[in-house]
Coordinates of C-alpha atoms and ligand atoms in Angstrom, one line a residue:
M603 CA 126.7 115.5 91.2
T604 CA 126.3 111.7 91.8
A605 CA 130.1 111.2 92.0
L606 CA 129.9 113.1 95.3
Y607 CA 128.8 111.5 98.6
D608 CA 130.8 108.4 98.2
H609 CA 130.3 107.7 102.0
L610 CA 126.8 106.7 101.0
F611 CA 125.6 103.5 99.4
P612 CA 125.3 104.2 95.6
A613 CA 121.5 103.9 95.6
Y614 CA 121.3 106.7 98.2
R615 CA 123.7 109.3 96.8
D616 CA 121.0 111.1 94.8
T617 CA 118.9 111.6 98.0
A618 CA 121.7 113.5 99.6
S619 CA 121.7 116.1 96.9
M620 CA 118.0 116.9 97.3
P621 CA 117.0 120.2 99.0
D622 CA 116.8 120.2 102.8
D623 CA 113.0 120.0 103.1
E624 CA 112.9 117.1 100.7
R625 CA 115.6 115.2 102.6
I626 CA 113.7 115.8 105.8
D627 CA 110.5 114.5 104.2
W628 CA 112.4 111.5 103.0
L629 CA 113.7 110.8 106.4
R630 CA 110.3 110.8 107.9
R631 CA 109.0 108.2 105.6
D632 CA 108.8 104.6 106.7
R633 CA 110.8 102.1 104.7
W634 CA 111.4 98.4 105.4
M635 CA 114.9 97.4 106.4
A636 CA 116.1 93.8 106.2
L637 CA 117.2 93.5 109.9
P638 CA 118.6 90.2 111.0
Q639 CA 115.9 89.3 113.5
A640 CA 113.2 90.5 111.2
G641 CA 114.6 88.3 108.5
E642 CA 114.7 85.3 110.8
A643 CA 111.1 86.0 111.9
L644 CA 110.0 86.2 108.2
R645 CA 111.6 82.8 107.6
R646 CA 109.6 81.3 110.5
L647 CA 106.4 82.8 109.1
E648 CA 107.2 81.3 105.7
D649 CA 107.6 77.9 107.4
V650 CA 104.1 78.3 108.9
L651 CA 102.7 79.2 105.5
T652 CA 104.2 76.3 103.6
Y653 CA 103.2 73.7 106.2
P654 CA 101.0 71.0 104.7
Q655 CA 97.5 70.8 106.2
R656 CA 97.2 68.2 108.8
G657 CA 95.5 67.4 112.1
R658 CA 97.3 69.9 114.2
M659 CA 98.5 73.0 112.6
P660 CA 101.6 74.6 114.0
C661 CA 101.1 78.1 115.3
L662 CA 103.6 80.9 116.0
L663 CA 103.8 83.5 118.6
L664 CA 105.9 86.5 117.8
F665 CA 106.6 88.4 120.9
G666 CA 108.7 91.3 122.1
T667 CA 108.5 94.8 123.6
T668 CA 106.4 97.5 122.0
G669 CA 108.4 99.0 119.1
M670 CA 110.5 96.0 118.4
G671 CA 109.0 95.7 114.9
K672 CA 106.3 93.0 115.2
S673 CA 103.7 94.9 113.2
E674 CA 106.3 95.8 110.5
I675 CA 107.2 92.1 110.2
V676 CA 103.7 90.8 109.9
N677 CA 102.7 93.5 107.5
R678 CA 105.7 92.8 105.4
F679 CA 104.8 89.2 105.4
A680 CA 101.3 90.0 104.2
E681 CA 102.8 92.3 101.5
L682 CA 105.0 89.5 100.3
H683 CA 101.9 87.3 99.9
A684 CA 99.5 89.9 98.7
S685 CA 96.0 89.0 97.5
S686 CA 95.5 88.4 93.9
Y687 CA 92.6 88.1 91.4
D688 CA 92.5 85.3 89.0
Q689 CA 90.5 86.7 86.0
R690 CA 89.8 83.3 84.4
A691 CA 88.4 81.7 87.5
G692 CA 86.9 84.9 88.8
L693 CA 88.5 84.2 92.2
T694 CA 90.3 86.3 94.7
T695 CA 92.9 84.6 96.9
M696 CA 94.3 86.1 100.0
P697 CA 97.0 83.8 101.4
V698 CA 97.7 86.0 104.5
V699 CA 95.2 87.9 106.5
V700 CA 96.4 90.3 109.3
V701 CA 93.8 91.2 111.9
Q702 CA 94.4 94.0 114.4
M703 CA 92.9 93.0 117.7
P704 CA 90.0 95.2 118.7
P705 CA 90.3 97.4 121.8
Q706 CA 87.2 95.7 123.1
P707 CA 88.1 92.1 123.2
S708 CA 84.7 90.6 122.5
E709 CA 84.0 87.9 119.9
E710 CA 81.7 90.1 117.9
E711 CA 84.4 92.8 117.6
F712 CA 87.0 90.2 116.7
Y713 CA 84.9 88.7 113.8
T714 CA 84.1 92.3 112.7
E715 CA 87.8 93.1 112.5
L716 CA 88.5 89.8 110.7
L717 CA 85.8 90.4 108.1
L718 CA 87.1 94.0 107.5
A719 CA 90.6 92.5 107.1
M720 CA 89.2 90.3 104.3
N721 CA 87.7 93.5 102.7
L722 CA 84.1 92.7 103.6
T723 CA 82.0 95.6 104.8
E724 CA 78.3 94.7 104.7
F725 CA 77.7 92.8 107.9
E726 CA 76.1 95.3 110.3
H727 CA 73.5 94.0 112.7
M728 CA 74.5 90.4 112.2
S729 CA 74.3 88.0 115.0
L730 CA 77.4 86.5 116.5
R731 CA 76.5 83.1 114.9
S732 CA 76.2 84.7 111.4
L733 CA 79.4 86.6 111.9
R734 CA 81.2 83.4 112.8
S735 CA 79.9 81.4 109.9
L736 CA 80.5 84.2 107.4
S737 CA 84.1 84.6 108.7
R738 CA 84.5 80.9 108.3
R739 CA 83.1 80.8 104.8
M740 CA 85.3 83.7 103.7
L741 CA 88.5 82.2 105.1
A742 CA 87.8 79.1 103.1
E743 CA 86.7 81.0 99.9
L744 CA 89.7 83.3 99.9
G745 CA 92.1 80.4 100.4
V746 CA 93.5 82.0 103.5
R747 CA 96.6 80.0 104.5
V748 CA 97.8 82.0 107.6
L749 CA 95.8 84.1 109.9
V750 CA 97.8 86.7 111.8
L751 CA 96.4 88.3 114.9
D752 CA 98.4 91.4 115.8
E753 CA 98.4 93.1 119.2
I754 CA 96.9 90.2 121.0
D755 CA 97.9 91.8 124.3
K756 CA 94.8 93.9 123.9
M757 CA 92.9 90.8 124.8
L758 CA 94.3 91.2 128.3
A759 CA 92.2 94.3 128.7
G760 CA 89.2 92.0 128.9
S761 CA 87.8 90.2 132.0
P762 CA 89.1 86.7 132.7
R763 CA 85.9 85.4 131.1
Q764 CA 86.4 87.4 127.9
Q765 CA 90.0 86.2 127.8
R766 CA 88.9 82.6 128.0
I767 CA 86.3 83.1 125.3
F768 CA 89.0 84.6 123.2
L769 CA 91.4 81.8 123.7
N770 CA 88.6 79.5 122.7
T771 CA 88.1 81.4 119.6
I772 CA 91.7 81.0 118.6
R773 CA 91.5 77.3 119.4
F774 CA 88.4 77.0 117.3
L775 CA 90.0 78.7 114.3
T776 CA 93.1 76.5 114.3
N777 CA 91.3 73.2 115.0
D778 CA 88.3 73.6 112.9
L779 CA 89.6 75.5 110.0
K780 CA 93.0 74.0 110.0
I781 CA 94.6 77.4 109.4
P782 CA 97.8 78.1 111.3
I783 CA 97.6 81.2 113.4
V784 CA 100.4 83.7 114.1
C785 CA 99.9 85.8 117.2
A786 CA 102.0 89.0 117.7
G787 CA 102.2 90.7 121.0
T788 CA 104.1 91.6 124.1
E789 CA 105.6 89.4 126.8
D790 CA 102.2 89.6 128.7
A791 CA 100.5 88.1 125.6
R792 CA 103.0 85.3 125.5
I793 CA 102.2 84.4 129.1
A794 CA 98.5 84.5 128.4
V795 CA 98.7 82.2 125.4
L796 CA 101.2 79.8 126.8
T797 CA 99.4 79.3 130.1
D798 CA 96.4 78.0 128.1
P799 CA 97.1 74.3 128.2
N800 CA 95.3 73.7 124.9
L801 CA 97.4 76.3 123.1
A802 CA 100.7 76.0 124.7
D803 CA 101.8 72.9 122.9
R804 CA 100.7 74.2 119.6
F805 CA 102.5 77.5 119.6
A806 CA 106.2 77.9 119.0
A807 CA 107.5 81.2 120.3
F808 CA 109.9 83.6 118.6
E809 CA 111.2 86.5 120.6
L810 CA 112.4 89.8 119.2
V811 CA 115.2 90.7 121.6
P812 CA 116.4 94.3 122.0
W813 CA 119.7 95.3 120.3
R814 CA 122.9 94.9 122.2
N815 CA 126.4 96.4 121.5
D816 CA 127.4 93.5 119.2
Q817 CA 128.3 92.9 115.6
A818 CA 124.7 93.0 114.4
F819 CA 124.3 96.4 116.0
R820 CA 127.5 97.7 114.4
Q821 CA 126.0 96.5 111.1
L822 CA 122.8 98.4 111.7
M823 CA 124.8 101.6 112.5
A824 CA 126.9 101.0 109.3
S825 CA 123.6 100.8 107.4
F826 CA 122.4 104.1 108.8
S827 CA 125.8 105.7 107.8
G828 CA 125.3 104.5 104.3
L829 CA 121.7 105.6 103.8
L830 CA 121.0 108.7 105.9
P831 CA 121.0 111.5 103.3
L832 CA 123.7 113.6 104.9
R833 CA 126.4 115.2 102.9
L834 CA 129.4 114.4 105.1
P835 CA 130.4 111.0 106.6
S836 CA 129.0 110.3 110.0
Q837 CA 130.9 108.6 112.8
L838 CA 128.3 106.0 113.9
D839 CA 130.9 103.3 114.4
A840 CA 132.5 105.0 117.4
N841 CA 131.9 103.0 120.5
D842 CA 130.6 106.0 122.6
V843 CA 128.1 106.8 119.8
R844 CA 126.8 103.2 119.8
Q845 CA 126.6 103.2 123.5
R846 CA 124.6 106.4 123.6
V847 CA 122.2 105.1 121.0
L848 CA 121.6 102.0 123.0
N849 CA 121.2 103.8 126.3
L850 CA 118.7 106.3 124.8
S851 CA 116.7 103.6 123.0
Q852 CA 117.0 100.8 125.4
G853 CA 117.8 98.8 122.3
V854 CA 114.2 99.0 121.0
T855 CA 114.2 99.1 117.2
G856 CA 111.5 101.7 116.8
R857 CA 113.3 104.1 119.2
I858 CA 116.6 103.6 117.4
F859 CA 114.9 104.5 114.1
R860 CA 113.2 107.6 115.6
L861 CA 116.5 108.7 117.2
M862 CA 118.5 108.3 114.0
E863 CA 115.8 110.2 112.1
A864 CA 115.9 113.0 114.7
L865 CA 119.7 113.2 114.6
A866 CA 119.8 113.3 110.8
I867 CA 117.1 116.0 110.7
A868 CA 119.0 118.1 113.2
A869 CA 122.2 117.6 111.2
I870 CA 120.5 118.9 108.1
R871 CA 119.0 121.9 110.0
N872 CA 122.2 122.9 111.8
K873 CA 124.3 122.4 108.6
R874 CA 126.7 120.0 110.3
E875 CA 125.6 117.4 107.7
M876 CA 126.9 114.5 109.8
I877 CA 126.3 112.7 113.1
D878 CA 129.0 112.1 115.7
A879 CA 129.3 111.9 119.5
S880 CA 128.7 115.6 119.9
S881 CA 125.4 115.4 118.1
F882 CA 123.9 113.9 121.3
D883 CA 124.5 117.1 123.3
D884 CA 121.5 118.8 121.7
E885 CA 118.9 118.8 124.5
A886 CA 116.0 119.8 122.3
L887 CA 116.6 116.7 120.3
L888 CA 116.7 114.3 123.2
L889 CA 113.7 115.7 125.0
P890 CA 111.1 113.8 122.9
L891 CA 113.1 110.6 123.5
V892 CA 113.0 111.0 127.2
S893 CA 109.3 111.6 127.1
M894 CA 109.0 108.5 124.9
Q895 CA 110.6 106.5 127.8
V896 CA 108.2 108.1 130.3
I897 CA 105.2 107.1 128.1
A898 CA 106.5 103.5 127.7
N899 CA 107.0 103.2 131.5
T900 CA 103.5 104.6 132.2
N901 CA 102.0 102.1 129.7
R902 CA 103.8 99.3 131.4
T903 CA 102.5 100.4 134.9
L904 CA 98.9 100.7 133.5
R905 CA 99.1 97.3 132.0
R906 CA 100.3 95.7 135.2
R907 CA 97.5 97.4 137.1
V908 CA 94.9 95.9 134.6
A909 CA 96.3 92.4 134.6
Ligands
LIG842 N1 112.4 96.1 109.7 C1 112.1 97.4 109.8 N2 112.4 98.3 108.9 C2 112.1 99.6 109.0 N3 111.6 100.1 110.1 C3 111.3 99.3 111.2 C4 111.6 97.9 111.1 N4 111.2 97.3 112.3 C5 110.8 98.3 113.0 N5 110.9 99.5 112.4 C6 110.5 100.8 113.0 O1 110.1 100.7 114.3 C7 108.8 101.2 114.5 C8 108.0 100.3 115.5 O2 107.8 99.1 114.8 P1 106.4 98.3 115.0 O3 106.4 97.2 114.0 O4 105.2 99.2 115.1 O5 106.7 97.7 116.5 P2 105.7 96.7 117.4 O6 104.6 96.3 116.5 O7 106.6 95.6 117.8 O8 105.3 97.6 118.5 C9 108.2 101.3 113.1 O9 107.3 102.4 113.0 C10 109.4 101.5 112.2 O10 109.7 102.9 112.1
LIG843 MG1 102.5 96.6 116.7

């Protein structure tokens, strides 16, 4: 059986022989892919991690449109530096902590999220002062070397005063604790952070740019050809296929992944077992993608109204 499907990478040939529902289930699962920009971003994060402690810690701002893979990258980074327990010393170390910004951008909410990210739970009814000092103590105790704040654009939902307080909090954390901070967010977030004069010169920015019809994108399509569990070879290298994928996804990583997943599932269900230019004629398949664009545009309008 495994000699079959030689259009697939060897490691993926067995997947193609699984029953339809199992293949569909497989397709719906998230798995990390070593994309070029994501790899570059991880290298930048590594640099921040290994930086020696000194007066001014370098910080990194990872920015790009929703769906470009920012959360995937920072979570992967945290996985690569997972917490560990040293039995002899009886100590837990957590080199990387990822905090999701709370929807309500207050300092209390922020410290609450930070403590939760460090696996602490019992701190209800604590004053802001206590939350702050407990956070500080835990960051030191766990040997946290990089603090990642994901979705910092949420901060923009707050009043200008709240935003200022929040930027002060970031400044306090990097100055006082000498822990480098990585912020991930959209272009709006970049503007907010870089217009703060105290933060601007500390943060280097790394942008995740949408895919274009270039060699890197051909490589990505070739990867999909080699790993999607379809039983016949697809034609993802055709220029019109590549152009369709880019138009429908606007080059956004997450949308490309969802589109390829939908195309592959359709190819299993309709027994064509491969993807080519005509796969895009299926309207039922494209409908969710169109609504995805409408949602993205609505979000953008809402955000502009709030700002
Ligand atoms: N390196 C990657 N490997 C696998 N899937 C990815 C990768 N980057 C992005 N994705 C896909 O794109 C989707 C959106 O990524 P996400 O990190 O949530 O974007 P962002 O945080 O920038 O809005 C993910 O759910 C995942 O399916
Ligand atoms: Mg995200």
